[in-house]
Amino acid sequence: AQTVTQSQPEMSVQEAETVTLSCTYDTSENNYYLFWYKQPPSRQMILVIRQEAYKQQNATENRFSVNFQKAAKSFSLKISDSQLGDTAMYFCALSSGTYKYIFGTGTRLKVLA
Amino acid sequence: GAVVSQHPSWVICKSGTSVKIECRSLDFQATTMFWYRQFPKQSLMLMATSNEGSKATYEQGVEKDKFLINHASLTLSTLTVTSAHPEDSSFYICSAEDRDNEQFFGPGTRLTVL
């Protein structure tokens, strides 16, 4: 079975500062993908960043980057230069060939002006 | 990026009636679509995987006779909530998977059963 754990139900950060959201996971698969999704108040799920497990290099997308520690099964998301529009629920997700998309419980991020 | 639509965006129905929700991939073909349920302030829970031209695969605990899924074409999957009851009230989200195994999510459908 696969599990995804997000241990921070809520976080806040000052505008322009940096924040890191944590995620740990467990899987018996060798090939899998990890994702961070953003769900703003509109509830539209938006892909923030994606990481293939076989790639050692951490994925980055503009202000968003991950720290992928495969041995520790950790996949944290760093948001740099936080903006008010970053306020949302953030979900970590794991997907593999056998198990499709398991989501963590989410972290509610609030960016403060 | 790829676009997935859902219709309706919200629906209110009486207890005992059936409701159909459509999920469409607008600019790509999706052999696989997924249906999720999300309760307020909770995470997404996968209900079923919908494969074009074959029967859907339901997750444990999801009643297949209550949540009927049809994936008749490469761009359309439907979820029918049969004999709806108030406990079926929820936010239902679909997603479509492209050839790169990336999922694109629909905007969701809020179902309220009176």
mmCIF file of C-alpha atoms in Angstrom:
data_model
loop_
_atom_site.group_PDB
_atom_site.id
_atom_site.type_symbol
_atom_site.label_atom_id
_atom_site.label_comp_id
_atom_site.label_asym_id
_atom_site.label_seq_id
_atom_site.Cartn_x
_atom_site.Cartn_y
_atom_site.Cartn_z
ATOM 1 C CA ALA A 1 0.000 0.000 0.000
ATOM 2 C CA GLN A 2 0.994 3.585 -0.510
ATOM 3 C CA THR A 3 0.689 6.404 1.960
ATOM 4 C CA VAL A 4 1.291 10.121 1.817
ATOM 5 C CA THR A 5 1.639 12.161 4.986
ATOM 6 C CA GLN A 6 1.509 15.906 5.359
ATOM 7 C CA SER A 7 2.137 16.788 8.972
ATOM 8 C CA GLN A 8 1.435 20.514 8.750
ATOM 9 C CA PRO A 9 -2.317 21.215 8.610
ATOM 10 C CA GLU A 10 -1.797 24.971 8.426
ATOM 11 C CA MET A 11 1.067 27.333 7.789
ATOM 12 C CA SER A 12 1.482 31.030 7.248
ATOM 13 C CA VAL A 13 4.230 33.094 5.703
ATOM 14 C CA GLN A 14 4.864 36.763 5.171
ATOM 15 C CA GLU A 15 4.690 38.037 1.647
ATOM 16 C CA ALA A 16 8.061 37.818 -0.130
ATOM 17 C CA GLU A 17 9.389 35.304 2.394
ATOM 18 C CA THR A 18 10.167 31.640 1.824
ATOM 19 C CA VAL A 19 8.164 28.726 3.166
ATOM 20 C CA THR A 20 8.662 24.979 3.054
ATOM 21 C CA LEU A 21 5.844 22.457 3.129
ATOM 22 C CA SER A 22 6.714 18.946 4.179
ATOM 23 C CA CYS A 23 5.575 15.628 2.775
ATOM 24 C CA THR A 24 6.640 12.088 3.483
ATOM 25 C CA TYR A 25 5.488 9.014 1.669
ATOM 26 C CA ASP A 26 5.772 5.279 1.593
ATOM 27 C CA THR A 27 5.603 2.940 -1.349
ATOM 28 C CA SER A 28 6.933 -0.433 -2.362
ATOM 29 C CA GLU A 29 7.108 0.589 -6.014
ATOM 30 C CA ASN A 30 10.389 1.369 -7.704
ATOM 31 C CA ASN A 31 8.941 3.645 -10.339
ATOM 32 C CA TYR A 32 6.658 6.382 -9.191
ATOM 33 C CA TYR A 33 5.892 10.050 -9.486
ATOM 34 C CA LEU A 34 5.464 12.685 -6.840
ATOM 35 C CA PHE A 35 3.417 15.829 -7.208
ATOM 36 C CA TRP A 36 2.455 18.996 -5.444
ATOM 37 C CA TYR A 37 -0.951 20.377 -6.276
ATOM 38 C CA LYS A 38 -2.434 23.704 -5.300
ATOM 39 C CA GLN A 39 -6.148 24.082 -4.615
ATOM 40 C CA PRO A 40 -7.202 27.721 -4.286
ATOM 41 C CA PRO A 41 -10.641 28.732 -2.990
ATOM 42 C CA SER A 42 -12.061 28.064 -6.452
ATOM 43 C CA ARG A 43 -11.232 24.389 -5.727
ATOM 44 C CA GLN A 44 -9.612 23.914 -9.135
ATOM 45 C CA MET A 45 -6.654 21.575 -8.681
ATOM 46 C CA ILE A 46 -3.530 23.058 -10.219
ATOM 47 C CA LEU A 47 -0.301 21.155 -10.725
ATOM 48 C CA VAL A 48 2.552 23.025 -9.084
ATOM 49 C CA ILE A 49 5.453 20.670 -9.653
ATOM 50 C CA ARG A 50 6.183 17.082 -10.551
ATOM 51 C CA GLN A 51 9.104 14.790 -9.786
ATOM 52 C CA GLU A 52 9.978 11.457 -11.338
ATOM 53 C CA ALA A 53 11.432 9.128 -8.730
ATOM 54 C CA TYR A 54 14.206 7.941 -10.996
ATOM 55 C CA LYS A 55 15.523 11.477 -11.408
ATOM 56 C CA GLN A 56 17.938 12.563 -8.740
ATOM 57 C CA GLN A 57 17.801 16.217 -9.688
ATOM 58 C CA ASN A 58 15.212 18.194 -7.769
ATOM 59 C CA ALA A 59 12.449 19.650 -9.904
ATOM 60 C CA THR A 60 11.998 23.407 -10.041
ATOM 61 C CA GLU A 61 9.306 25.626 -11.512
ATOM 62 C CA ASN A 62 10.055 29.309 -11.161
ATOM 63 C CA ARG A 63 9.513 30.134 -7.467
ATOM 64 C CA PHE A 64 8.656 26.542 -6.596
ATOM 65 C CA SER A 65 11.231 23.868 -5.938
ATOM 66 C CA VAL A 66 11.306 20.516 -4.212
ATOM 67 C CA ASN A 67 13.746 18.741 -1.966
ATOM 68 C CA PHE A 68 13.402 15.112 -2.967
ATOM 69 C CA GLN A 69 15.114 12.721 -0.563
ATOM 70 C CA LYS A 70 14.389 9.291 -1.987
ATOM 71 C CA ALA A 71 16.051 7.249 0.732
ATOM 72 C CA ALA A 72 14.194 9.155 3.419
ATOM 73 C CA LYS A 73 10.994 9.141 1.328
ATOM 74 C CA SER A 74 10.646 12.843 1.773
ATOM 75 C CA PHE A 75 9.344 15.341 -0.776
ATOM 76 C CA SER A 76 9.131 18.904 0.519
ATOM 77 C CA LEU A 77 8.007 21.952 -1.428
ATOM 78 C CA LYS A 78 9.769 25.272 -1.115
ATOM 79 C CA ILE A 79 7.997 28.425 -2.183
ATOM 80 C CA SER A 80 10.288 31.405 -2.595
ATOM 81 C CA ASP A 81 9.227 35.047 -2.691
ATOM 82 C CA SER A 82 5.735 34.107 -1.507
ATOM 83 C CA GLN A 83 2.881 35.997 -3.090
ATOM 84 C CA LEU A 84 -0.657 36.604 -1.904
ATOM 85 C CA GLY A 85 -1.884 34.449 -4.767
ATOM 86 C CA ASP A 86 -0.054 31.496 -3.286
ATOM 87 C CA THR A 87 -2.671 31.305 -0.536
ATOM 88 C CA ALA A 88 -4.319 27.914 -1.018
ATOM 89 C CA MET A 89 -4.457 24.313 0.082
ATOM 90 C CA TYR A 90 -1.432 22.356 -1.046
ATOM 91 C CA PHE A 91 -1.634 18.619 -1.569
ATOM 92 C CA CYS A 92 1.246 16.233 -1.956
ATOM 93 C CA ALA A 93 0.443 13.226 -4.140
ATOM 94 C CA LEU A 94 2.062 9.941 -5.122
ATOM 95 C CA SER A 95 1.335 7.925 -8.213
ATOM 96 C CA SER A 96 2.698 4.680 -9.547
ATOM 97 C CA GLY A 97 1.721 2.092 -12.081
ATOM 98 C CA THR A 98 -0.077 0.001 -9.520
ATOM 99 C CA TYR A 99 -1.583 2.649 -7.308
ATOM 100 C CA LYS A 100 -3.071 5.688 -8.881
ATOM 101 C CA TYR A 101 -2.790 8.974 -7.126
ATOM 102 C CA ILE A 102 -2.814 8.917 -3.365
ATOM 103 C CA PHE A 103 -3.150 12.387 -1.880
ATOM 104 C CA GLY A 104 -1.965 13.677 1.451
ATOM 105 C CA THR A 105 -4.335 15.448 3.800
ATOM 106 C CA GLY A 106 -3.168 18.842 2.663
ATOM 107 C CA THR A 107 -1.539 21.927 4.128
ATOM 108 C CA ARG A 108 -3.441 25.184 4.222
ATOM 109 C CA LEU A 109 -1.028 27.980 3.397
ATOM 110 C CA LYS A 110 -1.829 31.589 4.081
ATOM 111 C CA VAL A 111 0.388 34.328 2.751
ATOM 112 C CA LEU A 112 0.211 37.432 4.891
ATOM 113 C CA ALA A 113 0.475 40.939 3.492
ATOM 114 C CA GLY B 1 -1.983 23.279 -20.808
ATOM 115 C CA ALA B 2 -4.627 20.639 -21.275
ATOM 116 C CA VAL B 3 -8.162 21.506 -20.235
ATOM 117 C CA VAL B 4 -10.714 19.300 -18.541
ATOM 118 C CA SER B 5 -14.269 20.453 -18.098
ATOM 119 C CA GLN B 6 -17.031 19.225 -15.836
ATOM 120 C CA HIS B 7 -20.736 19.739 -16.119
ATOM 121 C CA PRO B 8 -22.641 20.782 -14.189
ATOM 122 C CA SER B 9 -20.534 22.855 -11.824
ATOM 123 C CA TRP B 10 -23.179 22.498 -9.154
ATOM 124 C CA VAL B 11 -26.404 20.585 -8.811
ATOM 125 C CA ILE B 12 -29.122 20.278 -6.217
ATOM 126 C CA CYS B 13 -31.402 17.276 -6.319
ATOM 127 C CA LYS B 14 -34.012 15.558 -4.243
ATOM 128 C CA SER B 15 -33.276 12.422 -2.297
ATOM 129 C CA GLY B 16 -33.933 9.314 -4.360
ATOM 130 C CA THR B 17 -33.210 10.862 -7.734
ATOM 131 C CA SER B 18 -30.197 10.215 -9.961
ATOM 132 C CA VAL B 19 -27.652 12.771 -11.054
ATOM 133 C CA LYS B 20 -25.215 12.560 -13.955
ATOM 134 C CA ILE B 21 -21.926 14.451 -13.994
ATOM 135 C CA GLU B 22 -19.910 14.769 -17.193
ATOM 136 C CA CYS B 23 -16.154 15.038 -17.475
ATOM 137 C CA ARG B 24 -14.584 16.047 -20.785
ATOM 138 C CA SER B 25 -11.006 16.409 -21.948
ATOM 139 C CA LEU B 26 -11.244 19.318 -24.352
ATOM 140 C CA ASP B 27 -7.968 19.246 -26.231
ATOM 141 C CA PHE B 28 -6.510 15.812 -25.746
ATOM 142 C CA GLN B 29 -7.592 12.209 -25.737
ATOM 143 C CA ALA B 30 -7.665 10.421 -22.418
ATOM 144 C CA THR B 31 -7.839 6.667 -22.260
ATOM 145 C CA THR B 32 -7.966 6.946 -18.497
ATOM 146 C CA MET B 33 -10.006 9.271 -16.353
ATOM 147 C CA PHE B 34 -10.399 9.360 -12.614
ATOM 148 C CA TRP B 35 -13.217 10.305 -10.300
ATOM 149 C CA TYR B 36 -12.556 11.763 -6.871
ATOM 150 C CA ARG B 37 -14.669 12.839 -3.970
ATOM 151 C CA GLN B 38 -13.722 15.625 -1.638
ATOM 152 C CA PHE B 39 -15.470 16.410 1.617
ATOM 153 C CA PRO B 40 -15.185 19.918 3.092
ATOM 154 C CA LYS B 41 -11.679 20.696 4.285
ATOM 155 C CA GLN B 42 -10.498 17.210 3.447
ATOM 156 C CA SER B 43 -8.322 15.627 0.835
ATOM 157 C CA LEU B 44 -9.317 14.027 -2.434
ATOM 158 C CA MET B 45 -10.286 10.404 -2.273
ATOM 159 C CA LEU B 46 -10.094 8.338 -5.419
ATOM 160 C CA MET B 47 -13.412 6.674 -6.125
ATOM 161 C CA ALA B 48 -12.745 4.908 -9.387
ATOM 162 C CA THR B 49 -10.583 4.710 -12.453
ATOM 163 C CA SER B 50 -12.420 4.982 -15.724
ATOM 164 C CA ASN B 51 -10.946 3.335 -18.794
ATOM 165 C CA GLU B 52 -12.278 4.012 -22.246
ATOM 166 C CA GLY B 53 -14.159 1.048 -23.623
ATOM 167 C CA SER B 54 -14.000 -1.070 -20.494
ATOM 168 C CA LYS B 55 -15.499 -1.305 -17.049
ATOM 169 C CA ALA B 56 -14.377 1.110 -14.391
ATOM 170 C CA THR B 57 -12.205 -0.016 -11.521
ATOM 171 C CA TYR B 58 -13.639 1.002 -8.180
ATOM 172 C CA GLU B 59 -11.709 1.639 -5.003
ATOM 173 C CA GLN B 60 -12.476 -0.388 -1.941
ATOM 174 C CA GLY B 61 -15.600 0.800 -0.194
ATOM 175 C CA VAL B 62 -17.097 2.538 -3.218
ATOM 176 C CA GLU B 63 -20.415 1.063 -4.312
ATOM 177 C CA LYS B 64 -20.249 0.472 -8.046
ATOM 178 C CA ASP B 65 -24.029 0.139 -8.326
ATOM 179 C CA LYS B 66 -24.479 3.511 -6.698
ATOM 180 C CA PHE B 67 -21.781 5.375 -8.588
ATOM 181 C CA LEU B 68 -22.115 4.332 -12.201
ATOM 182 C CA ILE B 69 -19.223 5.283 -14.441
ATOM 183 C CA ASN B 70 -19.241 5.240 -18.206
ATOM 184 C CA HIS B 71 -16.253 6.116 -20.369
ATOM 185 C CA ALA B 72 -17.764 5.874 -23.816
ATOM 186 C CA SER B 73 -15.194 7.894 -25.721
ATOM 187 C CA LEU B 74 -11.636 9.128 -25.406
ATOM 188 C CA THR B 75 -12.872 12.537 -24.325
ATOM 189 C CA LEU B 76 -15.869 11.832 -22.144
ATOM 190 C CA SER B 77 -16.515 10.039 -18.885
ATOM 191 C CA THR B 78 -19.709 10.267 -16.874
ATOM 192 C CA LEU B 79 -20.460 9.602 -13.233
ATOM 193 C CA THR B 80 -24.056 8.887 -12.300
ATOM 194 C CA VAL B 81 -25.014 8.997 -8.658
ATOM 195 C CA THR B 82 -28.050 6.753 -8.458
ATOM 196 C CA SER B 83 -30.776 7.086 -5.840
ATOM 197 C CA ALA B 84 -28.913 9.937 -4.244
ATOM 198 C CA HIS B 85 -29.139 10.529 -0.508
ATOM 199 C CA PRO B 86 -28.005 13.468 1.624
ATOM 200 C CA GLU B 87 -24.832 11.617 2.601
ATOM 201 C CA ASP B 88 -23.832 11.646 -1.081
ATOM 202 C CA SER B 89 -23.584 15.418 -0.940
ATOM 203 C CA SER B 90 -20.003 16.277 -1.710
ATOM 204 C CA PHE B 91 -17.609 17.839 -4.175
ATOM 205 C CA TYR B 92 -16.845 15.500 -7.059
ATOM 206 C CA ILE B 93 -13.732 16.055 -9.146
ATOM 207 C CA CYS B 94 -12.647 14.272 -12.287
ATOM 208 C CA SER B 95 -9.268 14.159 -13.927
ATOM 209 C CA ALA B 96 -7.972 12.962 -17.265
ATOM 210 C CA GLU B 97 -4.591 11.433 -17.853
ATOM 211 C CA ASP B 98 -2.531 12.265 -20.906
ATOM 212 C CA ARG B 99 0.110 10.151 -22.614
ATOM 213 C CA ASP B 100 2.782 11.401 -20.227
ATOM 214 C CA ASN B 101 0.794 10.082 -17.238
ATOM 215 C CA GLU B 102 0.037 13.600 -16.122
ATOM 216 C CA GLN B 103 -3.391 14.258 -14.703
ATOM 217 C CA PHE B 104 -5.398 17.327 -15.504
ATOM 218 C CA PHE B 105 -8.246 18.102 -13.198
ATOM 219 C CA GLY B 106 -11.699 19.365 -13.899
ATOM 220 C CA PRO B 107 -13.098 22.287 -11.893
ATOM 221 C CA GLY B 108 -15.325 19.992 -9.837
ATOM 222 C CA THR B 109 -19.049 19.555 -9.297
ATOM 223 C CA ARG B 110 -20.751 20.389 -6.051
ATOM 224 C CA LEU B 111 -23.630 18.008 -5.388
ATOM 225 C CA THR B 112 -26.229 18.790 -2.760
ATOM 226 C CA VAL B 113 -28.903 16.216 -2.063
ATOM 227 C CA LEU B 114 -31.925 17.485 -0.176
#
